[in-house]
Amino acid sequence: MKVAFTTQDLKRVDAHFGWAKNIAIYEVTAEDYRFVEAVQFAEEKEDGNEDKLAAKIDAIRDCAIVYCAAIGGSGAARVVAAQVHPLKLAQPELITDLITKLQGVLRGVPPPWLRKALLKGEERKLDFADEV
């Protein structure tokens, strides 16, 4: 699955979703990960202008999760509407550490929200014959 990280320095999740200078995108599995791309944005100011969110939401549209230092209520609602699960961190953390933690969860029994995120982009298959 693809995972996005809001970052100023491309090393740590240390940026508010709306003001992030970069969004680093990685492909993450339980066993491995690889850097996909870094999407760069012009320097943003805390101005209440929500039009700047559209480009960021477009950048993460095919991601299952976005890690961020902070995200506003309407920004979070728009991210969720794009079927991306936002995760807000209490303090800056290294992207590689977050990936390692996520991989540990993927190797175990992921919580329901993560199982749903893992299915992003896949057709939902319902086999009612198995329910009998």
PDB file of C-alpha atoms in Angstrom:
ATOM      1  CA  MET A   1       0.000   0.000   0.000  1.00  0.00           C
ATOM      2  CA  LYS A   2       1.088   3.589  -0.516  1.00  0.00           C
ATOM      3  CA  VAL A   3       1.678   5.715   2.583  1.00  0.00           C
ATOM      4  CA  ALA A   4       2.193   9.499   2.650  1.00  0.00           C
ATOM      5  CA  PHE A   5       4.192  11.532   5.174  1.00  0.00           C
ATOM      6  CA  THR A   6       3.979  15.330   5.578  1.00  0.00           C
ATOM      7  CA  THR A   7       7.499  16.628   6.034  1.00  0.00           C
ATOM      8  CA  GLN A   8       9.636  19.722   5.849  1.00  0.00           C
ATOM      9  CA  ASP A   9      12.978  17.874   5.646  1.00  0.00           C
ATOM     10  CA  LEU A  10      12.019  14.558   3.906  1.00  0.00           C
ATOM     11  CA  LYS A  11      13.301  12.662   6.972  1.00  0.00           C
ATOM     12  CA  ARG A  12      10.724  13.283   9.693  1.00  0.00           C
ATOM     13  CA  VAL A  13       6.983  13.752   9.929  1.00  0.00           C
ATOM     14  CA  ASP A  14       7.185  17.311  11.185  1.00  0.00           C
ATOM     15  CA  ALA A  15       4.629  19.264   9.174  1.00  0.00           C
ATOM     16  CA  HIS A  16       0.985  20.285   9.384  1.00  0.00           C
ATOM     17  CA  PHE A  17      -0.920  18.787   6.456  1.00  0.00           C
ATOM     18  CA  GLY A  18      -1.997  22.164   5.059  1.00  0.00           C
ATOM     19  CA  TRP A  19       1.416  23.818   5.437  1.00  0.00           C
ATOM     20  CA  ALA A  20       3.701  20.929   4.469  1.00  0.00           C
ATOM     21  CA  LYS A  21       6.520  21.811   2.102  1.00  0.00           C
ATOM     22  CA  ASN A  22       6.778  18.152   1.021  1.00  0.00           C
ATOM     23  CA  ILE A  23       4.763  14.982   1.036  1.00  0.00           C
ATOM     24  CA  ALA A  24       6.958  11.885   0.868  1.00  0.00           C
ATOM     25  CA  ILE A  25       5.221   8.819  -0.550  1.00  0.00           C
ATOM     26  CA  TYR A  26       6.387   5.268   0.094  1.00  0.00           C
ATOM     27  CA  GLU A  27       5.143   1.841  -0.980  1.00  0.00           C
ATOM     28  CA  VAL A  28       4.984  -0.250   2.203  1.00  0.00           C
ATOM     29  CA  THR A  29       4.445  -3.988   2.705  1.00  0.00           C
ATOM     30  CA  ALA A  30       4.914  -6.132   5.811  1.00  0.00           C
ATOM     31  CA  GLU A  31       8.363  -7.175   4.562  1.00  0.00           C
ATOM     32  CA  ASP A  32       9.707  -4.229   2.594  1.00  0.00           C
ATOM     33  CA  TYR A  33       9.302  -0.594   1.638  1.00  0.00           C
ATOM     34  CA  ARG A  34      10.479   1.700  -1.116  1.00  0.00           C
ATOM     35  CA  PHE A  35      10.456   5.434  -1.668  1.00  0.00           C
ATOM     36  CA  VAL A  36       8.083   6.357  -4.512  1.00  0.00           C
ATOM     37  CA  GLU A  37       8.257  10.146  -4.759  1.00  0.00           C
ATOM     38  CA  ALA A  38       8.390  13.451  -2.929  1.00  0.00           C
ATOM     39  CA  VAL A  39       5.765  15.972  -3.966  1.00  0.00           C
ATOM     40  CA  GLN A  40       6.908  19.527  -3.278  1.00  0.00           C
ATOM     41  CA  PHE A  41       4.694  22.527  -2.592  1.00  0.00           C
ATOM     42  CA  ALA A  42       5.291  26.268  -2.400  1.00  0.00           C
ATOM     43  CA  GLU A  43       5.857  27.651   1.079  1.00  0.00           C
ATOM     44  CA  GLU A  44       2.421  27.825   2.717  1.00  0.00           C
ATOM     45  CA  LYS A  45       1.295  30.212   5.404  1.00  0.00           C
ATOM     46  CA  GLU A  46      -1.260  29.698   8.150  1.00  0.00           C
ATOM     47  CA  ASP A  47      -3.881  31.801   6.427  1.00  0.00           C
ATOM     48  CA  GLY A  48      -7.114  29.816   6.573  1.00  0.00           C
ATOM     49  CA  ASN A  49      -7.074  29.444   2.772  1.00  0.00           C
ATOM     50  CA  GLU A  50      -8.354  25.927   2.177  1.00  0.00           C
ATOM     51  CA  ASP A  51      -7.819  26.037  -1.603  1.00  0.00           C
ATOM     52  CA  LYS A  52      -4.217  24.960  -0.961  1.00  0.00           C
ATOM     53  CA  LEU A  53      -5.521  21.614   0.314  1.00  0.00           C
ATOM     54  CA  ALA A  54      -6.724  20.479  -3.114  1.00  0.00           C
ATOM     55  CA  ALA A  55      -3.192  19.947  -4.475  1.00  0.00           C
ATOM     56  CA  LYS A  56      -2.157  18.050  -1.354  1.00  0.00           C
ATOM     57  CA  ILE A  57      -5.238  15.830  -1.459  1.00  0.00           C
ATOM     58  CA  ASP A  58      -4.599  15.113  -5.142  1.00  0.00           C
ATOM     59  CA  ALA A  59      -1.011  14.135  -4.267  1.00  0.00           C
ATOM     60  CA  ILE A  60      -2.148  11.531  -1.703  1.00  0.00           C
ATOM     61  CA  ARG A  61      -5.294  10.301  -3.468  1.00  0.00           C
ATOM     62  CA  ASP A  62      -3.882   6.804  -4.145  1.00  0.00           C
ATOM     63  CA  CYS A  63      -2.402   6.472  -0.641  1.00  0.00           C
ATOM     64  CA  ALA A  64      -4.083   4.485   2.123  1.00  0.00           C
ATOM     65  CA  ILE A  65      -2.647   6.509   5.030  1.00  0.00           C
ATOM     66  CA  VAL A  66      -1.182   9.977   5.552  1.00  0.00           C
ATOM     67  CA  TYR A  67       0.943  10.658   8.636  1.00  0.00           C
ATOM     68  CA  CYS A  68       1.073  14.317   9.701  1.00  0.00           C
ATOM     69  CA  ALA A  69       2.138  16.453  12.662  1.00  0.00           C
ATOM     70  CA  ALA A  70      -1.263  18.162  12.634  1.00  0.00           C
ATOM     71  CA  ILE A  71      -4.333  18.505  10.453  1.00  0.00           C
ATOM     72  CA  GLY A  72      -7.348  20.776  10.745  1.00  0.00           C
ATOM     73  CA  GLY A  73     -10.883  19.453  11.050  1.00  0.00           C
ATOM     74  CA  SER A  74     -12.002  20.373   7.546  1.00  0.00           C
ATOM     75  CA  GLY A  75      -8.699  19.131   6.097  1.00  0.00           C
ATOM     76  CA  ALA A  76      -9.145  15.806   7.882  1.00  0.00           C
ATOM     77  CA  ALA A  77     -12.705  15.564   6.565  1.00  0.00           C
ATOM     78  CA  ARG A  78     -11.505  16.161   3.004  1.00  0.00           C
ATOM     79  CA  VAL A  79      -8.709  13.589   3.394  1.00  0.00           C
ATOM     80  CA  VAL A  80     -11.178  10.998   4.726  1.00  0.00           C
ATOM     81  CA  ALA A  81     -13.574  11.816   1.858  1.00  0.00           C
ATOM     82  CA  ALA A  82     -10.698  10.928  -0.500  1.00  0.00           C
ATOM     83  CA  GLN A  83     -10.585   7.539   1.290  1.00  0.00           C
ATOM     84  CA  VAL A  84      -7.212   8.241   2.923  1.00  0.00           C
ATOM     85  CA  HIS A  85      -6.811   7.612   6.658  1.00  0.00           C
ATOM     86  CA  PRO A  86      -5.072  10.542   8.427  1.00  0.00           C
ATOM     87  CA  LEU A  87      -2.825   9.762  11.406  1.00  0.00           C
ATOM     88  CA  LYS A  88      -1.748  12.705  13.580  1.00  0.00           C
ATOM     89  CA  LEU A  89       1.447  12.339  15.588  1.00  0.00           C
ATOM     90  CA  ALA A  90       2.056  13.810  19.041  1.00  0.00           C
ATOM     91  CA  GLN A  91       5.641  14.778  18.150  1.00  0.00           C
ATOM     92  CA  PRO A  92       7.947  14.612  15.109  1.00  0.00           C
ATOM     93  CA  GLU A  93       9.144  11.105  14.256  1.00  0.00           C
ATOM     94  CA  LEU A  94      11.496   9.699  11.648  1.00  0.00           C
ATOM     95  CA  ILE A  95       9.681   8.381   8.585  1.00  0.00           C
ATOM     96  CA  THR A  96      11.768   5.192   8.667  1.00  0.00           C
ATOM     97  CA  ASP A  97      10.774   4.569  12.312  1.00  0.00           C
ATOM     98  CA  LEU A  98       7.090   4.999  11.437  1.00  0.00           C
ATOM     99  CA  ILE A  99       7.436   2.577   8.528  1.00  0.00           C
ATOM    100  CA  THR A 100       9.091   0.005  10.816  1.00  0.00           C
ATOM    101  CA  LYS A 101       6.228   0.335  13.333  1.00  0.00           C
ATOM    102  CA  LEU A 102       3.636   0.043  10.553  1.00  0.00           C
ATOM    103  CA  GLN A 103       5.336  -3.076   9.195  1.00  0.00           C
ATOM    104  CA  GLY A 104       5.191  -4.648  12.661  1.00  0.00           C
ATOM    105  CA  VAL A 105       1.437  -4.039  12.765  1.00  0.00           C
ATOM    106  CA  LEU A 106       1.057  -5.438   9.231  1.00  0.00           C
ATOM    107  CA  ARG A 107       2.874  -8.639  10.263  1.00  0.00           C
ATOM    108  CA  GLY A 108       0.475  -9.095  13.176  1.00  0.00           C
ATOM    109  CA  VAL A 109      -3.272  -8.610  13.239  1.00  0.00           C
ATOM    110  CA  PRO A 110      -3.977  -5.126  11.857  1.00  0.00           C
ATOM    111  CA  PRO A 111      -6.838  -3.180  13.472  1.00  0.00           C
ATOM    112  CA  PRO A 112     -10.066  -2.886  11.436  1.00  0.00           C
ATOM    113  CA  TRP A 113      -9.293   0.627  10.108  1.00  0.00           C
ATOM    114  CA  LEU A 114      -5.943  -0.627   8.747  1.00  0.00           C
ATOM    115  CA  ARG A 115      -7.476  -3.746   7.185  1.00  0.00           C
ATOM    116  CA  LYS A 116      -9.906  -1.426   5.405  1.00  0.00           C
ATOM    117  CA  ALA A 117      -7.041   0.833   4.280  1.00  0.00           C
ATOM    118  CA  LEU A 118      -5.177  -2.187   2.908  1.00  0.00           C
ATOM    119  CA  LEU A 119      -8.118  -2.866   0.595  1.00  0.00           C
ATOM    120  CA  LYS A 120      -7.974   0.614  -0.952  1.00  0.00           C
ATOM    121  CA  GLY A 121      -8.070   0.369  -4.723  1.00  0.00           C
ATOM    122  CA  GLU A 122      -9.175  -3.266  -4.717  1.00  0.00           C
ATOM    123  CA  GLU A 123     -12.620  -4.347  -5.698  1.00  0.00           C
ATOM    124  CA  ARG A 124     -14.642  -5.464  -2.752  1.00  0.00           C
ATOM    125  CA  LYS A 125     -15.424  -9.164  -3.148  1.00  0.00           C
ATOM    126  CA  LEU A 126     -18.457 -10.548  -1.418  1.00  0.00           C
ATOM    127  CA  ASP A 127     -19.054 -14.255  -1.620  1.00  0.00           C
ATOM    128  CA  PHE A 128     -22.348 -14.955   0.064  1.00  0.00           C
ATOM    129  CA  ALA A 129     -21.972 -18.704  -0.511  1.00  0.00           C
ATOM    130  CA  ASP A 130     -19.286 -18.682   2.192  1.00  0.00           C
ATOM    131  CA  GLU A 131     -21.758 -17.210   4.681  1.00  0.00           C
ATOM    132  CA  VAL A 132     -23.984 -20.321   4.819  1.00  0.00           C
TER     133      VAL A 132
END
